Coordinates of C-alpha atoms in Angstrom, one line a residue:
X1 CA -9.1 9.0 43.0
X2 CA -7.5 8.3 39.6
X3 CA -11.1 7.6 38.2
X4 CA -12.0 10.4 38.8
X5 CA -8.9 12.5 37.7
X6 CA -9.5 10.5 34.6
X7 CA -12.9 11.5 34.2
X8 CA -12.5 15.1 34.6
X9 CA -9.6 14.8 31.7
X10 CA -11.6 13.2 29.9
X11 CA -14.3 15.8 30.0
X12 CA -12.5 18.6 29.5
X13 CA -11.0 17.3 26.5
X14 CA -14.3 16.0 25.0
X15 CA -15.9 19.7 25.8
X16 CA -13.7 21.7 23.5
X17 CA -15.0 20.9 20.0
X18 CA -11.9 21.7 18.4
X19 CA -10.2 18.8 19.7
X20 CA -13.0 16.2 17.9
X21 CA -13.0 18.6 14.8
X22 CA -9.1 18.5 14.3
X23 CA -8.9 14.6 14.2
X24 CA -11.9 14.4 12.1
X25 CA -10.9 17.1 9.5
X26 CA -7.2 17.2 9.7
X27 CA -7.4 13.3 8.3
X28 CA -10.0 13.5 5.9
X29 CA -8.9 16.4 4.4
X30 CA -5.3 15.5 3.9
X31 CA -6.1 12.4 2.7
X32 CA -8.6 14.0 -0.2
X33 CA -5.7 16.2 -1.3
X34 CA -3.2 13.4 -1.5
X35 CA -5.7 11.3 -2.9
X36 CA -6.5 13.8 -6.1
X37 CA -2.6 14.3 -6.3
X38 CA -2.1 10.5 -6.6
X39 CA -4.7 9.0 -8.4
X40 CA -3.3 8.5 -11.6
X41 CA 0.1 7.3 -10.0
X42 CA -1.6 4.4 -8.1
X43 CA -4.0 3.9 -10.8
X44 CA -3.7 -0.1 -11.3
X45 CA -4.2 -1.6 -14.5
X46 CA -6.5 -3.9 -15.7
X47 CA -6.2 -6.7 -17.9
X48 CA -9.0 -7.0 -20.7
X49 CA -10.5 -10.0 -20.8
X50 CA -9.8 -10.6 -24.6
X51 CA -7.5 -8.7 -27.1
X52 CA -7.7 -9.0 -30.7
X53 CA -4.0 -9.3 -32.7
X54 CA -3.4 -10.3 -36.5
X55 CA -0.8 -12.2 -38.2
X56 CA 0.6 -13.5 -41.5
X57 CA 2.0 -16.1 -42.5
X58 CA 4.2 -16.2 -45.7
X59 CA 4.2 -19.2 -48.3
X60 CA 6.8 -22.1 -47.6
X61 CA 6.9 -20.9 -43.8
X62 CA 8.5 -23.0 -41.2
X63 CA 5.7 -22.0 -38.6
X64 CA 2.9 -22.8 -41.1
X65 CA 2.1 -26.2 -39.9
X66 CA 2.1 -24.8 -36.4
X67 CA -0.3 -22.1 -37.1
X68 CA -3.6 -24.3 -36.1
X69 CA -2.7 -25.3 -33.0
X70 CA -0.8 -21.6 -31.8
X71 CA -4.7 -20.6 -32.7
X72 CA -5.8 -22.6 -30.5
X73 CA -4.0 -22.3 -27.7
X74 CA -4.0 -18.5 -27.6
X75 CA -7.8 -18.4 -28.3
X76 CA -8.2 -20.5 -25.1
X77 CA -6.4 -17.5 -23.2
X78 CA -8.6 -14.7 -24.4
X79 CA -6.6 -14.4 -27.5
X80 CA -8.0 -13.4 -30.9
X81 CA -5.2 -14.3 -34.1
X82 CA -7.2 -12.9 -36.8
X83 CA -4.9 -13.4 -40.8
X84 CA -4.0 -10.4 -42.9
X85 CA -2.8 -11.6 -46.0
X86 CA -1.9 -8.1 -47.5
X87 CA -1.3 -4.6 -46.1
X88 CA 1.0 -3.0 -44.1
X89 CA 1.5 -4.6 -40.4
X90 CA 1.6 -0.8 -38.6
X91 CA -1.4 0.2 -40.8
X92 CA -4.0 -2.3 -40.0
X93 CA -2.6 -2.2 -36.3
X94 CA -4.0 1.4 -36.5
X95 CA -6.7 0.5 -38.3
X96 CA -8.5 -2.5 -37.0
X97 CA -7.6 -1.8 -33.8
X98 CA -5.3 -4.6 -33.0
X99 CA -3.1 -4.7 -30.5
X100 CA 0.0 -6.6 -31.9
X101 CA 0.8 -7.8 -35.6
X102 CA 2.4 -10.8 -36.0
X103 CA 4.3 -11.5 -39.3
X104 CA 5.5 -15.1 -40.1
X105 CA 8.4 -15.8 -42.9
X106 CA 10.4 -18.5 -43.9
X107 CA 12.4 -19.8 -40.7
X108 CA 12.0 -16.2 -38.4
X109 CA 9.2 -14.1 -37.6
X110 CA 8.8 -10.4 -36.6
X111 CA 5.9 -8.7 -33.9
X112 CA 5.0 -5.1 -34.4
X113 CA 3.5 -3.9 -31.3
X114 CA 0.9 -0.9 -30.5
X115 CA 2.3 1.7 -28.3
X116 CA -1.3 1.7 -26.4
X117 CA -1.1 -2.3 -25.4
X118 CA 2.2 -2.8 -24.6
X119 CA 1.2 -5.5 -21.6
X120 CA -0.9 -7.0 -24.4
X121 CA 2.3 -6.6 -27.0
X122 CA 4.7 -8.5 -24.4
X123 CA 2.2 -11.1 -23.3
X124 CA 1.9 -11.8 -27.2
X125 CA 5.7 -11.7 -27.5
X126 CA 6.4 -14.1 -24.8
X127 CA 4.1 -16.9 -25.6
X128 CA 4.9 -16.8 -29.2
X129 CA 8.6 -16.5 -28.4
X130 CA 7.9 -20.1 -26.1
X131 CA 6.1 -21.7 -28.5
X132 CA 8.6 -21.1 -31.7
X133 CA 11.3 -22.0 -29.1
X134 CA 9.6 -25.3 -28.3
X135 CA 8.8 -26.0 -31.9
X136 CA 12.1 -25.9 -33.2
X137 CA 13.3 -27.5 -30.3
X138 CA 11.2 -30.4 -31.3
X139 CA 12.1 -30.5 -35.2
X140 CA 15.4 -30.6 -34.2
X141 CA 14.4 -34.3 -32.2
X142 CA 12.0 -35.2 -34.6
X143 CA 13.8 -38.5 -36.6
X144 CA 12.3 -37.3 -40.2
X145 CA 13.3 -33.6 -41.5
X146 CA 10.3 -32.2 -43.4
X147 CA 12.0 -30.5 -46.8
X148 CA 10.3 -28.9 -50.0
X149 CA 6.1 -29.7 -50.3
X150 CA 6.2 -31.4 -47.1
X151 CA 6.3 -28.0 -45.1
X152 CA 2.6 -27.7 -45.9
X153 CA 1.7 -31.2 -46.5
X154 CA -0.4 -33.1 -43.9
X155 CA 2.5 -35.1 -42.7
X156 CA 4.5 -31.9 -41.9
X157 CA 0.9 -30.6 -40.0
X158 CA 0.7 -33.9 -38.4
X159 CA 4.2 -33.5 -36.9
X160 CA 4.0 -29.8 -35.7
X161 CA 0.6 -30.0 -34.0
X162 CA 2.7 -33.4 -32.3
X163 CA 5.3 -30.8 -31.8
X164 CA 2.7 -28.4 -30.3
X165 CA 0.7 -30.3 -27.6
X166 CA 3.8 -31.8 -26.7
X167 CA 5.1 -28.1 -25.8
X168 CA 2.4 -26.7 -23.5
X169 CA 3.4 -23.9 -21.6
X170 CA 3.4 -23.8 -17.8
X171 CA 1.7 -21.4 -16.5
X172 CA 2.1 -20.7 -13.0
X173 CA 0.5 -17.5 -10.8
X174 CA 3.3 -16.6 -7.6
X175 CA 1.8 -15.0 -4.9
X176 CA 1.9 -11.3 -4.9
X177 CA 0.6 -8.4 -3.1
X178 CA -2.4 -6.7 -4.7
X179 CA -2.5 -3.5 -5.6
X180 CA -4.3 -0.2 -3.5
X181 CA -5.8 2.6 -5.4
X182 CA -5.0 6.1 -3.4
X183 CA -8.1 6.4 -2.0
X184 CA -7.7 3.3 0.6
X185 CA -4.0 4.0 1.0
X186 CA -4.5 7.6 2.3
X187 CA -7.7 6.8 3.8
X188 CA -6.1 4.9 5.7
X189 CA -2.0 6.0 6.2
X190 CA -3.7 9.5 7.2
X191 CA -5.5 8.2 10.3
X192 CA -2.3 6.3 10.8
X193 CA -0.4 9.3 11.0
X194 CA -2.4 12.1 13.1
X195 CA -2.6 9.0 16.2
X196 CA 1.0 10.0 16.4
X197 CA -0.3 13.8 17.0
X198 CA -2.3 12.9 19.9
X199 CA -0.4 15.7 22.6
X200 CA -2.4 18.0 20.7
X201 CA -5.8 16.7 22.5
X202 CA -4.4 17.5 25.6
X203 CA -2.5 20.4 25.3
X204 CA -5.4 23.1 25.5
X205 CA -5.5 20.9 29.4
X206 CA -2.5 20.7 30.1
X207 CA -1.6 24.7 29.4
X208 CA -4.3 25.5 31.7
X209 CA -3.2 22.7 34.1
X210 CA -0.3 24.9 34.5
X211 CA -1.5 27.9 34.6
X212 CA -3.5 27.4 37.7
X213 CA -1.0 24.9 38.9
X214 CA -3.1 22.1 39.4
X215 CA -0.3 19.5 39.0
X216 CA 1.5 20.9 41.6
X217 CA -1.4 20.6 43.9
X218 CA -2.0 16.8 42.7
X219 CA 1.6 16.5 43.6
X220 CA 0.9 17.7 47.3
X221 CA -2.0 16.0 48.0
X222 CA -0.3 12.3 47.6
X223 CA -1.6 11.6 44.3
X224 CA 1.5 8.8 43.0
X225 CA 3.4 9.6 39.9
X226 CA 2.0 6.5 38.7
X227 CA -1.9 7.5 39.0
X228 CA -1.1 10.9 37.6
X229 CA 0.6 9.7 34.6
X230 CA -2.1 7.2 34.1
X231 CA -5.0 10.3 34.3
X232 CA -3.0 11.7 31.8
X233 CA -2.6 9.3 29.4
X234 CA -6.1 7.4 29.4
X235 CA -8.0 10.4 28.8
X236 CA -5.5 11.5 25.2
X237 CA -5.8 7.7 24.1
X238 CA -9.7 7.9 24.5
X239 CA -10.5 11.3 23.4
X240 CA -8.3 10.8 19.8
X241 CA -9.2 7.1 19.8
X242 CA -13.0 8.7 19.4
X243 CA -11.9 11.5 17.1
X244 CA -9.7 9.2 14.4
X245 CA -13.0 7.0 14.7
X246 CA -15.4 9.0 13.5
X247 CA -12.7 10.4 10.8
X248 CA -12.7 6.5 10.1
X249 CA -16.1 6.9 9.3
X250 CA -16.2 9.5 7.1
X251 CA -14.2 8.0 5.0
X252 CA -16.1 4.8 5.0
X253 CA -19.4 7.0 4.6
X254 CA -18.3 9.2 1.7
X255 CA -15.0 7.9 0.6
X256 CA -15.7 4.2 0.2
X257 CA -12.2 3.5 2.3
X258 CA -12.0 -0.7 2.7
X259 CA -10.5 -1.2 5.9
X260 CA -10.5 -5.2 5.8
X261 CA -10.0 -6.8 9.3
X262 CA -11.6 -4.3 11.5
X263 CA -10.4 -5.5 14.8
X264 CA -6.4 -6.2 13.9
X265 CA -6.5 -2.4 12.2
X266 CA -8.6 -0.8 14.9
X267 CA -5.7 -2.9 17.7
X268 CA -3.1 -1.4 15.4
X269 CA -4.1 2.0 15.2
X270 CA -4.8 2.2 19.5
X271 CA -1.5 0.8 19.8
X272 CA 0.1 3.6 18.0
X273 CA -2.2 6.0 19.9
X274 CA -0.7 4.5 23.2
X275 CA 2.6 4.9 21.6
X276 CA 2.4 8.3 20.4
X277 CA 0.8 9.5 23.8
X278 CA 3.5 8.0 26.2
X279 CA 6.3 9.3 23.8
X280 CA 4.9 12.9 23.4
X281 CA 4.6 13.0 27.5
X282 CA 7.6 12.0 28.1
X283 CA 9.3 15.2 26.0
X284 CA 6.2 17.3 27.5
X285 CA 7.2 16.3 31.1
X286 CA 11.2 16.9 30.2
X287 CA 10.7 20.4 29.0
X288 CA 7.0 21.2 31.1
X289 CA 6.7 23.8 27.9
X290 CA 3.7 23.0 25.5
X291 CA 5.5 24.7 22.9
X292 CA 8.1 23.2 22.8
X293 CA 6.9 19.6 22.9
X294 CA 4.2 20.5 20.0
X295 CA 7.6 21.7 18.0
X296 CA 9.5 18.6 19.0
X297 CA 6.9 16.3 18.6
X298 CA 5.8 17.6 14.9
X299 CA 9.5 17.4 14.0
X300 CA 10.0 13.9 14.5
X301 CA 6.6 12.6 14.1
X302 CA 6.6 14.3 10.3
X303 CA 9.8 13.0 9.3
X304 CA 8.9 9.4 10.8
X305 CA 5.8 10.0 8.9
X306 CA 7.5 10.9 5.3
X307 CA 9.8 8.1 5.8
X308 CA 7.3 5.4 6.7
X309 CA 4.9 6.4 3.7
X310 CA 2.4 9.1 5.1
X311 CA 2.9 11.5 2.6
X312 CA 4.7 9.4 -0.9
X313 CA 3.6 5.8 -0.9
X314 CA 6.0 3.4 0.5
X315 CA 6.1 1.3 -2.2
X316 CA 6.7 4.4 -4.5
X317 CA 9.2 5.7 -2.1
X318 CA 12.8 5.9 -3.0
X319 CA 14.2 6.6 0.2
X320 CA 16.6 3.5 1.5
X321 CA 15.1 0.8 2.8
X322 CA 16.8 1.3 5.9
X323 CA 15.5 4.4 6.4
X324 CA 12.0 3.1 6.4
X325 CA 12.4 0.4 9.0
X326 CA 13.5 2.7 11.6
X327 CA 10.1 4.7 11.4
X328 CA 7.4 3.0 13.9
X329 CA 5.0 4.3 11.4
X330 CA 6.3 2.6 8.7
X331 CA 4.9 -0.7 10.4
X332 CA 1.9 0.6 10.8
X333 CA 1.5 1.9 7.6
X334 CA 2.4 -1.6 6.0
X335 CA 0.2 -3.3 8.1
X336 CA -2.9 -1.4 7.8
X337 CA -2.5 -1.5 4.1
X338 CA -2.3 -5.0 3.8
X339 CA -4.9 -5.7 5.8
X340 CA -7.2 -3.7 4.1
X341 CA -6.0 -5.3 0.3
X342 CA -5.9 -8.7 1.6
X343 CA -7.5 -8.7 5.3
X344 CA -4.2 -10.2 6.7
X345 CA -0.4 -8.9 7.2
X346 CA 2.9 -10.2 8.0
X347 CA 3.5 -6.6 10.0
X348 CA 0.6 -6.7 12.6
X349 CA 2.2 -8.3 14.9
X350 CA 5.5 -6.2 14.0
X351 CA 3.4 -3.0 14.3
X352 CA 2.2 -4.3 17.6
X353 CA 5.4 -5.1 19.5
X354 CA 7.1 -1.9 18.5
X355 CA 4.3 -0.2 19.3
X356 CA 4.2 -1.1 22.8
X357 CA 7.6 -1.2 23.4
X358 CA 7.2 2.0 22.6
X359 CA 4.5 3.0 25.0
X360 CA 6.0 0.9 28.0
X361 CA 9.2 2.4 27.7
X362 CA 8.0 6.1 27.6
X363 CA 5.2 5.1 30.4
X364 CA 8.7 4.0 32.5
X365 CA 10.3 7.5 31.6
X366 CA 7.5 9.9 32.3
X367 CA 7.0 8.2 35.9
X368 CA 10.4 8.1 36.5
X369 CA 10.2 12.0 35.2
X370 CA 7.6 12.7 37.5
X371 CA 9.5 11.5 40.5
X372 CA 12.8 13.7 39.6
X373 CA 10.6 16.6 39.5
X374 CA 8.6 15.8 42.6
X375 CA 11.9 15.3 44.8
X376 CA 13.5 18.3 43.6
X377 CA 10.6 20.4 44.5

């Protein structure tokens, strides 16, 4: 019996176009027009491989003897030190293109940066800022003090190249999250989101369910809560399961949208589904008005949504942390992404659990529902 109350759900859901055409559309377009809105925002940058900077150095310097190995070095790390003797710093910036000016004097020096590179600018700044630091750190140790001609004599190079390769810089790379450009993120959040509007694929059913009273007649003819529920809620979960996976597919098709692990994303997404149906039936089954659970439903669903980062990033948002955590779509959200940037995630498993506490929960409601209703009538 319940396979085949399932089956005819399922059919009558799959025969009404609309239904397919909403959770194919609905995503794909939203996500195009929050996509263009958000391009430049998510935009991530990109390091040049090599960056040109000029410097001078002024007679009698401290940093003279230095100068060799800071060449080096930087050279070694994409970076190009090429000397200026004359001019104005700001001028040839503008004019050869450089991104940063470096101007040594006697025991101090001064960095002019261009407006246009300023990760190039501090990047500069920093590693010139460690290396002077280490220097004098180390003429300060060193048992000879280089005065007069000895700043530029060999002995005083000798002793600051020493001073150099004796003050290497430690370079380390932490782990971090890598950036998503907008078209993954609402690629992605968007199907994310319209699984929680899955009472919509059923309620063109379930209005004509009432109007010719066919649950009342399940109801009489021993049908148990449980199987009813169940040839409710199968049917929703399949027939938007098949709708967001086409959308899916779209947006792989003409979008480019990564995905990363296919199977933990697909699992997350049809636990949400099996959220979003059992939650939506339960208010449905409460109230027995369409209307009103569409209402209800949106309500909640929408601000869940701009809280867990459907609409503004997330990351971007600047809504209390708090806030965010309390949204089951939040989890979802987080999870999808970081599977698709780095095809794992801390929040599957999160996303998961809530998920189907979710579900079971509101599966235990709407049967218990069903049985209120059935005794009172």
């Amino acid at each position: 019996m319940i396979i085949y109350l399932i089956k005819n759900y399922l059919k009558m859901m799959l025969r009404s176009s609309s239904n397919i055409l909403m959770y194919i559309l609905a995503p794909t377009i939203v996500a195009a027009v929050l996509t263009s809105a958000f391009t430049t925002l998510m935009d991530s940058y990109k390091a040049p491989e090599t960056f040109e900077v000029g410097y001078r150095v002024s007679e009698g310097s401290v940093f003279a003897g230095g100068m060799n190995a800071l060449k080096e070095t930087l050279g070694d790390n994409g970076v190009i030190m090429t000397e200026y003797a004359e001019g104005d710093p700001e001028e040839i910036m503008g004019r050869m293109e450089l991104c940063a000016f470096a101007e040594f004097k006697d025991n101090e020096y001064l960095l002019y940066k261009n407006r246009d590179s300023r990760i190039e600018g501090q990047t500069l700044e920093y590693i010139i800022g460690e290396w002077s630091s280490h220097m004098m750190t180390g003429m300060v140790r060193a048992t000879g003090i280089i005065q007069g001609d000895n700043n530029n004599g060999e002995d005083g190079a000798a002793m600051f190249a020493a001073i150099t390769d004796s003050s290497k810089i430690k370079v380390e790379h932490p782990f971090y999250v890598p950036a998503i450009d907008s078209t993954d993120y609402y690629g992605i959040i968007e199907i994310a989101y319209f699984a929680w509007c899955s009472i919509i694929c059923g309620a063109m059913v379930f209005t004509a369910e009432k109007k010719y009273r066919i649950g009342r007649r399940l109801a009489m003819s021993g049908v148990s809560e449980f199987k009813l529920y169940i040839s409710r809620l199968v049917p929703i979960i399949l027939s938007v399961s098949i709708g967001l996976l086409l959308s899916a597919v779209v947006g792989i098709v003409f979008f480019d949208v990564h995905w990363g692990n296919a199977f933990l994303s697909a699992l997350v997404v049809l636990m949400s589904i099996f959220a979003a149906t059992s939650f939506e039936l339960v208010i449905y089954n409460a109230t027995s008005s369409m209307v009103a659970t569409v209402v209800i439903s949106f309500a909640i669903v929408w601000f869940m949504g701009f809280f867990g980062g459907s609409f503004e990033t997330y990351m971007f948002s600047s809504a209390p942390q708090v806030l965010k955590e309390l949204s089951p779509i939040y989890y979802e959200n987080r999870a999808l992404v970081e599977l698709s940037c780095m095809g794992k995630s801390d929040f599957v498993l999160r996303s998961i659990l809530i998920s189907g506490a979710i579900g079971i929960v509101g599966s235990a409601l709407n049967i218990g529902i069903l049985k209120l209703r059935k005794g009172r009538s």
